[in-house]
Amino acid sequence: MGALGFSLSYGLWVRRGEADGPQGRAFSLRIVSWIDRRITTPAFIAQLITGLLLVATIDWDLLRQAWLELSLGIYVLLTVLAITVYAPSFRKQREIAEAIAEGGAEGGADESAYAAAASKATTWGVIVTVLTLVIVVLMVWKPALWS
């Protein structure tokens, strides 16, 4: 759950940075990137490992529960999306923001390019966050789906 809390704060960091202009925006995106690399991603990995260890200590048959099967499937999907789409989109957003902060529109780094990159990163960030929240709901609610 700690990883989710950090990732839910990303939007606040970015919005606050946007309000502070190009340098504030670049700074906030660097902070989000730092938090993600050093706290959020390792926490999500640790949650998977500890969750599987918990299942192993309780009963492997627990993996046959529909809510857990669905949660693990969504976890795999969101991991793939986070690595292949969201992370590169966010990285591009951060790079353009830093280029603008360092000197303006050099190399095509202008506000319209930033807006497009930010829109794509935000869209994928919301998708990944919603999938994460669905997992949390499934883990708490444990609905009887198909099993």
Short mmCIF file of N, CA and C in Angstrom, two decimals:
data_model
loop_
_atom_site.label_atom_id
_atom_site.label_comp_id
_atom_site.label_asym_id
_atom_site.label_seq_id
_atom_site.Cartn_x
_atom_site.Cartn_y
_atom_site.Cartn_z
N MET A 1 0.82 -1.19 0.00
CA MET A 1 0.00 0.00 0.00
C MET A 1 0.86 1.26 0.00
N GLY A 2 2.06 1.20 0.56
CA GLY A 2 2.93 2.37 0.58
C GLY A 2 3.28 2.82 -0.83
N ALA A 3 3.50 1.87 -1.72
CA ALA A 3 3.83 2.22 -3.10
C ALA A 3 2.69 2.98 -3.75
N LEU A 4 1.48 2.58 -3.47
CA LEU A 4 0.32 3.24 -4.05
C LEU A 4 0.22 4.68 -3.55
N GLY A 5 0.47 4.89 -2.29
CA GLY A 5 0.42 6.24 -1.75
C GLY A 5 1.39 7.18 -2.45
N PHE A 6 2.61 6.72 -2.66
CA PHE A 6 3.59 7.55 -3.36
C PHE A 6 3.13 7.83 -4.78
N SER A 7 2.67 6.79 -5.49
CA SER A 7 2.27 7.01 -6.88
C SER A 7 1.04 7.91 -6.98
N LEU A 8 0.16 7.87 -5.99
CA LEU A 8 -0.99 8.77 -6.01
C LEU A 8 -0.56 10.23 -5.81
N SER A 9 0.60 10.45 -5.23
CA SER A 9 1.07 11.83 -5.02
C SER A 9 1.71 12.44 -6.26
N TYR A 10 2.00 11.66 -7.28
CA TYR A 10 2.68 12.17 -8.46
C TYR A 10 1.93 13.33 -9.11
N GLY A 11 0.62 13.19 -9.24
CA GLY A 11 -0.17 14.25 -9.84
C GLY A 11 -0.06 15.55 -9.08
N LEU A 12 -0.01 15.46 -7.75
CA LEU A 12 0.14 16.66 -6.93
C LEU A 12 1.49 17.33 -7.17
N TRP A 13 2.54 16.51 -7.24
CA TRP A 13 3.88 17.05 -7.50
C TRP A 13 3.92 17.77 -8.85
N VAL A 14 3.36 17.12 -9.86
CA VAL A 14 3.41 17.69 -11.21
C VAL A 14 2.59 18.98 -11.27
N ARG A 15 1.39 18.97 -10.71
CA ARG A 15 0.54 20.17 -10.72
C ARG A 15 1.23 21.33 -9.98
N ARG A 16 1.86 21.03 -8.88
CA ARG A 16 2.56 22.07 -8.13
C ARG A 16 3.73 22.61 -8.95
N GLY A 17 4.45 21.73 -9.60
CA GLY A 17 5.57 22.17 -10.45
C GLY A 17 5.09 23.00 -11.62
N GLU A 18 3.97 22.61 -12.22
CA GLU A 18 3.41 23.37 -13.34
C GLU A 18 3.12 24.81 -12.91
N ALA A 19 2.65 24.98 -11.69
CA ALA A 19 2.31 26.32 -11.19
C ALA A 19 3.55 27.19 -10.98
N ASP A 20 4.72 26.57 -10.87
CA ASP A 20 5.96 27.31 -10.60
C ASP A 20 6.76 27.63 -11.86
N GLY A 21 6.21 27.35 -13.03
CA GLY A 21 6.91 27.67 -14.27
C GLY A 21 7.86 26.57 -14.71
N PRO A 22 8.64 26.84 -15.75
CA PRO A 22 9.50 25.81 -16.35
C PRO A 22 10.50 25.16 -15.38
N GLN A 23 11.16 25.96 -14.53
CA GLN A 23 12.13 25.37 -13.61
C GLN A 23 11.43 24.53 -12.54
N GLY A 24 10.33 25.01 -12.02
CA GLY A 24 9.56 24.25 -11.03
C GLY A 24 9.01 22.98 -11.60
N ARG A 25 8.55 23.05 -12.83
CA ARG A 25 8.01 21.88 -13.52
C ARG A 25 9.10 20.82 -13.70
N ALA A 26 10.26 21.23 -14.19
CA ALA A 26 11.36 20.29 -14.39
C ALA A 26 11.78 19.67 -13.06
N PHE A 27 11.85 20.50 -12.02
CA PHE A 27 12.23 20.01 -10.69
C PHE A 27 11.22 18.97 -10.19
N SER A 28 9.94 19.27 -10.30
CA SER A 28 8.93 18.34 -9.79
C SER A 28 8.95 17.02 -10.55
N LEU A 29 9.19 17.07 -11.85
CA LEU A 29 9.27 15.84 -12.63
C LEU A 29 10.50 15.02 -12.25
N ARG A 30 11.61 15.71 -11.94
CA ARG A 30 12.80 14.99 -11.45
C ARG A 30 12.52 14.33 -10.11
N ILE A 31 11.79 15.02 -9.23
CA ILE A 31 11.44 14.46 -7.92
C ILE A 31 10.57 13.21 -8.09
N VAL A 32 9.56 13.32 -8.94
CA VAL A 32 8.68 12.17 -9.19
C VAL A 32 9.49 11.00 -9.72
N SER A 33 10.39 11.26 -10.63
CA SER A 33 11.24 10.21 -11.19
C SER A 33 12.11 9.58 -10.10
N TRP A 34 12.68 10.42 -9.24
CA TRP A 34 13.51 9.92 -8.14
C TRP A 34 12.70 9.04 -7.19
N ILE A 35 11.53 9.52 -6.79
CA ILE A 35 10.67 8.75 -5.89
C ILE A 35 10.29 7.42 -6.53
N ASP A 36 9.95 7.47 -7.82
CA ASP A 36 9.52 6.26 -8.51
C ASP A 36 10.63 5.22 -8.57
N ARG A 37 11.83 5.65 -8.92
CA ARG A 37 12.96 4.71 -9.03
C ARG A 37 13.40 4.14 -7.69
N ARG A 38 13.39 4.96 -6.65
CA ARG A 38 13.97 4.54 -5.38
C ARG A 38 12.98 4.04 -4.34
N ILE A 39 11.71 4.40 -4.49
CA ILE A 39 10.73 4.00 -3.47
C ILE A 39 9.58 3.20 -4.08
N THR A 40 8.86 3.81 -5.02
CA THR A 40 7.63 3.20 -5.52
C THR A 40 7.87 1.88 -6.24
N THR A 41 8.75 1.86 -7.21
CA THR A 41 9.00 0.63 -7.97
C THR A 41 9.53 -0.48 -7.07
N PRO A 42 10.54 -0.23 -6.23
CA PRO A 42 10.97 -1.30 -5.32
C PRO A 42 9.85 -1.77 -4.39
N ALA A 43 8.98 -0.86 -3.96
CA ALA A 43 7.88 -1.25 -3.07
C ALA A 43 6.88 -2.14 -3.80
N PHE A 44 6.57 -1.82 -5.06
CA PHE A 44 5.65 -2.67 -5.82
C PHE A 44 6.26 -4.07 -6.02
N ILE A 45 7.56 -4.13 -6.27
CA ILE A 45 8.23 -5.43 -6.42
C ILE A 45 8.21 -6.20 -5.10
N ALA A 46 8.48 -5.49 -4.01
CA ALA A 46 8.45 -6.13 -2.69
C ALA A 46 7.06 -6.63 -2.35
N GLN A 47 6.02 -5.88 -2.72
CA GLN A 47 4.65 -6.32 -2.46
C GLN A 47 4.34 -7.61 -3.21
N LEU A 48 4.80 -7.71 -4.45
CA LEU A 48 4.57 -8.95 -5.20
C LEU A 48 5.28 -10.11 -4.52
N ILE A 49 6.53 -9.92 -4.17
CA ILE A 49 7.31 -11.00 -3.54
C ILE A 49 6.71 -11.41 -2.21
N THR A 50 6.40 -10.43 -1.35
CA THR A 50 5.84 -10.78 -0.05
C THR A 50 4.44 -11.38 -0.18
N GLY A 51 3.68 -10.92 -1.16
CA GLY A 51 2.36 -11.50 -1.39
C GLY A 51 2.46 -12.96 -1.80
N LEU A 52 3.39 -13.27 -2.71
CA LEU A 52 3.58 -14.66 -3.12
C LEU A 52 4.13 -15.51 -1.97
N LEU A 53 5.00 -14.94 -1.15
CA LEU A 53 5.49 -15.67 0.02
C LEU A 53 4.35 -15.95 1.01
N LEU A 54 3.46 -15.00 1.16
CA LEU A 54 2.30 -15.19 2.02
C LEU A 54 1.42 -16.32 1.51
N VAL A 55 1.17 -16.33 0.21
CA VAL A 55 0.38 -17.41 -0.40
C VAL A 55 1.08 -18.75 -0.18
N ALA A 56 2.40 -18.75 -0.33
CA ALA A 56 3.16 -20.00 -0.15
C ALA A 56 3.06 -20.51 1.29
N THR A 57 3.03 -19.62 2.24
CA THR A 57 2.96 -20.06 3.64
C THR A 57 1.55 -20.46 4.05
N ILE A 58 0.55 -19.89 3.38
CA ILE A 58 -0.83 -20.23 3.72
C ILE A 58 -1.25 -21.49 2.97
N ASP A 59 -1.36 -21.37 1.66
CA ASP A 59 -1.81 -22.51 0.85
C ASP A 59 -1.78 -22.09 -0.62
N TRP A 60 -1.05 -22.84 -1.43
CA TRP A 60 -0.96 -22.52 -2.86
C TRP A 60 -2.32 -22.56 -3.53
N ASP A 61 -3.29 -23.29 -2.96
CA ASP A 61 -4.63 -23.33 -3.55
C ASP A 61 -5.29 -21.96 -3.53
N LEU A 62 -4.79 -21.07 -2.69
CA LEU A 62 -5.32 -19.72 -2.66
C LEU A 62 -5.18 -19.06 -4.04
N LEU A 63 -4.15 -19.46 -4.80
CA LEU A 63 -3.95 -18.92 -6.14
C LEU A 63 -5.08 -19.30 -7.09
N ARG A 64 -5.92 -20.24 -6.70
CA ARG A 64 -7.06 -20.63 -7.54
C ARG A 64 -8.29 -19.76 -7.27
N GLN A 65 -8.17 -18.82 -6.37
CA GLN A 65 -9.28 -17.90 -6.12
C GLN A 65 -9.36 -16.89 -7.27
N ALA A 66 -10.56 -16.69 -7.79
CA ALA A 66 -10.74 -15.83 -8.96
C ALA A 66 -10.23 -14.41 -8.70
N TRP A 67 -10.50 -13.87 -7.53
CA TRP A 67 -10.08 -12.50 -7.25
C TRP A 67 -8.57 -12.37 -7.26
N LEU A 68 -7.87 -13.42 -6.82
CA LEU A 68 -6.42 -13.37 -6.81
C LEU A 68 -5.86 -13.61 -8.22
N GLU A 69 -6.47 -14.52 -8.95
CA GLU A 69 -6.06 -14.73 -10.34
C GLU A 69 -6.20 -13.45 -11.14
N LEU A 70 -7.35 -12.80 -10.98
CA LEU A 70 -7.60 -11.55 -11.70
C LEU A 70 -6.62 -10.47 -11.24
N SER A 71 -6.36 -10.37 -9.96
CA SER A 71 -5.41 -9.39 -9.43
C SER A 71 -4.02 -9.60 -10.00
N LEU A 72 -3.57 -10.85 -10.04
CA LEU A 72 -2.24 -11.14 -10.59
C LEU A 72 -2.19 -10.84 -12.08
N GLY A 73 -3.26 -11.15 -12.79
CA GLY A 73 -3.32 -10.84 -14.22
C GLY A 73 -3.25 -9.34 -14.47
N ILE A 74 -4.00 -8.59 -13.70
CA ILE A 74 -3.96 -7.13 -13.82
C ILE A 74 -2.58 -6.60 -13.45
N TYR A 75 -1.96 -7.19 -12.43
CA TYR A 75 -0.62 -6.77 -12.01
C TYR A 75 0.37 -6.96 -13.17
N VAL A 76 0.29 -8.09 -13.84
CA VAL A 76 1.17 -8.34 -14.99
C VAL A 76 0.89 -7.31 -16.09
N LEU A 77 -0.39 -7.07 -16.39
CA LEU A 77 -0.75 -6.09 -17.41
C LEU A 77 -0.24 -4.70 -17.06
N LEU A 78 -0.48 -4.26 -15.84
CA LEU A 78 -0.05 -2.90 -15.48
C LEU A 78 1.47 -2.80 -15.44
N THR A 79 2.16 -3.86 -15.08
CA THR A 79 3.62 -3.84 -15.09
C THR A 79 4.13 -3.67 -16.52
N VAL A 80 3.55 -4.42 -17.44
CA VAL A 80 3.94 -4.32 -18.85
C VAL A 80 3.65 -2.91 -19.37
N LEU A 81 2.46 -2.38 -19.08
CA LEU A 81 2.11 -1.03 -19.52
C LEU A 81 3.03 0.02 -18.89
N ALA A 82 3.33 -0.15 -17.61
CA ALA A 82 4.19 0.81 -16.92
C ALA A 82 5.58 0.84 -17.53
N ILE A 83 6.11 -0.34 -17.86
CA ILE A 83 7.47 -0.42 -18.40
C ILE A 83 7.53 0.00 -19.87
N THR A 84 6.55 -0.42 -20.67
CA THR A 84 6.63 -0.21 -22.12
C THR A 84 6.00 1.10 -22.60
N VAL A 85 5.03 1.64 -21.87
CA VAL A 85 4.34 2.83 -22.35
C VAL A 85 4.45 4.00 -21.38
N TYR A 86 4.06 3.80 -20.12
CA TYR A 86 4.04 4.92 -19.18
C TYR A 86 5.45 5.46 -18.90
N ALA A 87 6.39 4.61 -18.55
CA ALA A 87 7.74 5.08 -18.22
C ALA A 87 8.38 5.85 -19.38
N PRO A 88 8.34 5.32 -20.61
CA PRO A 88 8.93 6.11 -21.71
C PRO A 88 8.19 7.43 -21.94
N SER A 89 6.88 7.44 -21.77
CA SER A 89 6.11 8.69 -21.95
C SER A 89 6.49 9.70 -20.89
N PHE A 90 6.60 9.25 -19.65
CA PHE A 90 6.98 10.14 -18.56
C PHE A 90 8.41 10.65 -18.76
N ARG A 91 9.30 9.75 -19.19
CA ARG A 91 10.69 10.13 -19.41
C ARG A 91 10.78 11.24 -20.48
N LYS A 92 9.99 11.08 -21.55
CA LYS A 92 9.98 12.09 -22.61
C LYS A 92 9.44 13.42 -22.06
N GLN A 93 8.38 13.36 -21.28
CA GLN A 93 7.82 14.57 -20.66
C GLN A 93 8.89 15.27 -19.82
N ARG A 94 9.60 14.50 -19.00
CA ARG A 94 10.63 15.08 -18.13
C ARG A 94 11.76 15.69 -18.96
N GLU A 95 12.19 14.99 -20.00
CA GLU A 95 13.29 15.48 -20.83
C GLU A 95 12.93 16.79 -21.53
N ILE A 96 11.71 16.87 -22.05
CA ILE A 96 11.28 18.11 -22.71
C ILE A 96 11.18 19.24 -21.68
N ALA A 97 10.64 18.94 -20.51
CA ALA A 97 10.53 19.95 -19.45
C ALA A 97 11.90 20.46 -19.06
N GLU A 98 12.88 19.57 -18.95
CA GLU A 98 14.23 19.99 -18.58
C GLU A 98 14.87 20.82 -19.68
N ALA A 99 14.63 20.45 -20.95
CA ALA A 99 15.19 21.22 -22.06
C ALA A 99 14.60 22.63 -22.08
N ILE A 100 13.31 22.75 -21.83
CA ILE A 100 12.68 24.07 -21.78
C ILE A 100 13.24 24.88 -20.62
N ALA A 101 13.39 24.24 -19.46
CA ALA A 101 13.89 24.94 -18.28
C ALA A 101 15.33 25.41 -18.46
N GLU A 102 16.11 24.65 -19.23
CA GLU A 102 17.52 24.98 -19.41
C GLU A 102 17.77 26.05 -20.47
N GLY A 103 16.79 26.32 -21.30
CA GLY A 103 17.11 27.34 -22.29
C GLY A 103 16.07 27.56 -23.35
N GLY A 104 14.91 27.07 -23.15
CA GLY A 104 13.85 27.38 -24.10
C GLY A 104 13.63 26.30 -25.12
N ALA A 105 13.39 26.74 -26.33
CA ALA A 105 12.91 25.83 -27.37
C ALA A 105 14.03 25.23 -28.22
N GLU A 106 15.21 25.08 -27.66
CA GLU A 106 16.32 24.47 -28.40
C GLU A 106 15.99 23.03 -28.76
N GLY A 107 16.32 22.63 -29.96
CA GLY A 107 16.10 21.26 -30.39
C GLY A 107 14.63 20.89 -30.45
N GLY A 108 13.77 21.85 -30.65
CA GLY A 108 12.35 21.55 -30.78
C GLY A 108 11.63 21.37 -29.46
N ALA A 109 12.30 21.67 -28.38
CA ALA A 109 11.67 21.50 -27.06
C ALA A 109 10.82 22.73 -26.77
N ASP A 110 9.59 22.72 -27.23
CA ASP A 110 8.72 23.86 -26.99
C ASP A 110 7.52 23.42 -26.17
N GLU A 111 6.72 24.40 -25.80
CA GLU A 111 5.56 24.13 -24.94
C GLU A 111 4.55 23.19 -25.58
N SER A 112 4.38 23.26 -26.89
CA SER A 112 3.40 22.36 -27.53
C SER A 112 3.89 20.91 -27.48
N ALA A 113 5.20 20.72 -27.66
CA ALA A 113 5.75 19.36 -27.55
C ALA A 113 5.61 18.86 -26.12
N TYR A 114 5.85 19.77 -25.16
CA TYR A 114 5.70 19.39 -23.77
C TYR A 114 4.24 19.02 -23.46
N ALA A 115 3.32 19.83 -23.94
CA ALA A 115 1.89 19.57 -23.68
C ALA A 115 1.47 18.20 -24.23
N ALA A 116 1.95 17.86 -25.42
CA ALA A 116 1.62 16.56 -26.00
C ALA A 116 2.22 15.42 -25.18
N ALA A 117 3.48 15.58 -24.78
CA ALA A 117 4.14 14.54 -23.98
C ALA A 117 3.47 14.42 -22.61
N ALA A 118 3.13 15.54 -22.00
CA ALA A 118 2.49 15.53 -20.69
C ALA A 118 1.12 14.87 -20.76
N SER A 119 0.38 15.15 -21.83
CA SER A 119 -0.95 14.55 -22.00
C SER A 119 -0.86 13.03 -22.11
N LYS A 120 0.09 12.57 -22.91
CA LYS A 120 0.27 11.12 -23.08
C LYS A 120 0.70 10.47 -21.76
N ALA A 121 1.67 11.07 -21.08
CA ALA A 121 2.14 10.52 -19.80
C ALA A 121 1.03 10.52 -18.76
N THR A 122 0.25 11.58 -18.72
CA THR A 122 -0.84 11.66 -17.76
C THR A 122 -1.89 10.60 -18.04
N THR A 123 -2.25 10.42 -19.30
CA THR A 123 -3.24 9.41 -19.67
C THR A 123 -2.79 8.03 -19.23
N TRP A 124 -1.56 7.67 -19.55
CA TRP A 124 -1.06 6.35 -19.17
C TRP A 124 -0.86 6.23 -17.66
N GLY A 125 -0.49 7.32 -17.02
CA GLY A 125 -0.37 7.31 -15.57
C GLY A 125 -1.71 7.04 -14.90
N VAL A 126 -2.77 7.65 -15.42
CA VAL A 126 -4.11 7.41 -14.88
C VAL A 126 -4.52 5.97 -15.10
N ILE A 127 -4.24 5.43 -16.27
CA ILE A 127 -4.59 4.03 -16.57
C ILE A 127 -3.89 3.08 -15.60
N VAL A 128 -2.60 3.28 -15.40
CA VAL A 128 -1.83 2.43 -14.48
C VAL A 128 -2.34 2.58 -13.05
N THR A 129 -2.68 3.80 -12.66
CA THR A 129 -3.20 4.03 -11.31
C THR A 129 -4.56 3.37 -11.11
N VAL A 130 -5.43 3.49 -12.09
CA VAL A 130 -6.75 2.85 -11.99
C VAL A 130 -6.61 1.34 -11.89
N LEU A 131 -5.73 0.76 -12.69
CA LEU A 131 -5.51 -0.69 -12.61
C LEU A 131 -4.99 -1.07 -11.22
N THR A 132 -4.12 -0.25 -10.66
CA THR A 132 -3.61 -0.51 -9.31
C THR A 132 -4.73 -0.44 -8.29
N LEU A 133 -5.60 0.54 -8.42
CA LEU A 133 -6.73 0.67 -7.50
C LEU A 133 -7.70 -0.51 -7.65
N VAL A 134 -7.87 -1.02 -8.85
CA VAL A 134 -8.71 -2.20 -9.06
C VAL A 134 -8.13 -3.39 -8.29
N ILE A 135 -6.82 -3.54 -8.34
CA ILE A 135 -6.17 -4.62 -7.58
C ILE A 135 -6.43 -4.45 -6.10
N VAL A 136 -6.29 -3.24 -5.59
CA VAL A 136 -6.53 -2.99 -4.17
C VAL A 136 -7.97 -3.37 -3.81
N VAL A 137 -8.92 -2.96 -4.63
CA VAL A 137 -10.33 -3.30 -4.37
C VAL A 137 -10.52 -4.82 -4.36
N LEU A 138 -9.94 -5.50 -5.33
CA LEU A 138 -10.06 -6.96 -5.38
C LEU A 138 -9.42 -7.62 -4.15
N MET A 139 -8.29 -7.10 -3.71
CA MET A 139 -7.61 -7.67 -2.55
C MET A 139 -8.39 -7.45 -1.25
N VAL A 140 -9.08 -6.33 -1.16
CA VAL A 140 -9.85 -6.04 0.04
C VAL A 140 -11.22 -6.73 0.00
N TRP A 141 -11.89 -6.64 -1.13
CA TRP A 141 -13.26 -7.14 -1.27
C TRP A 141 -13.28 -8.66 -1.44
N LYS A 142 -12.32 -9.22 -2.18
CA LYS A 142 -12.22 -10.66 -2.45
C LYS A 142 -13.54 -11.24 -2.97
N PRO A 143 -14.04 -10.68 -4.08
CA PRO A 143 -15.33 -11.14 -4.58
C PRO A 143 -15.25 -12.55 -5.16
N ALA A 144 -16.33 -13.28 -5.02
CA ALA A 144 -16.43 -14.61 -5.65
C ALA A 144 -16.84 -14.37 -7.10
N LEU A 145 -15.91 -14.52 -7.99
CA LEU A 145 -16.18 -14.23 -9.40
C LEU A 145 -16.56 -15.50 -10.16
N TRP A 146 -15.57 -16.29 -10.55
CA TRP A 146 -15.87 -17.49 -11.31
C TRP A 146 -15.47 -18.77 -10.60
N SER A 147 -14.89 -18.65 -9.41
CA SER A 147 -14.48 -19.89 -8.72
C SER A 147 -15.41 -20.24 -7.60
#
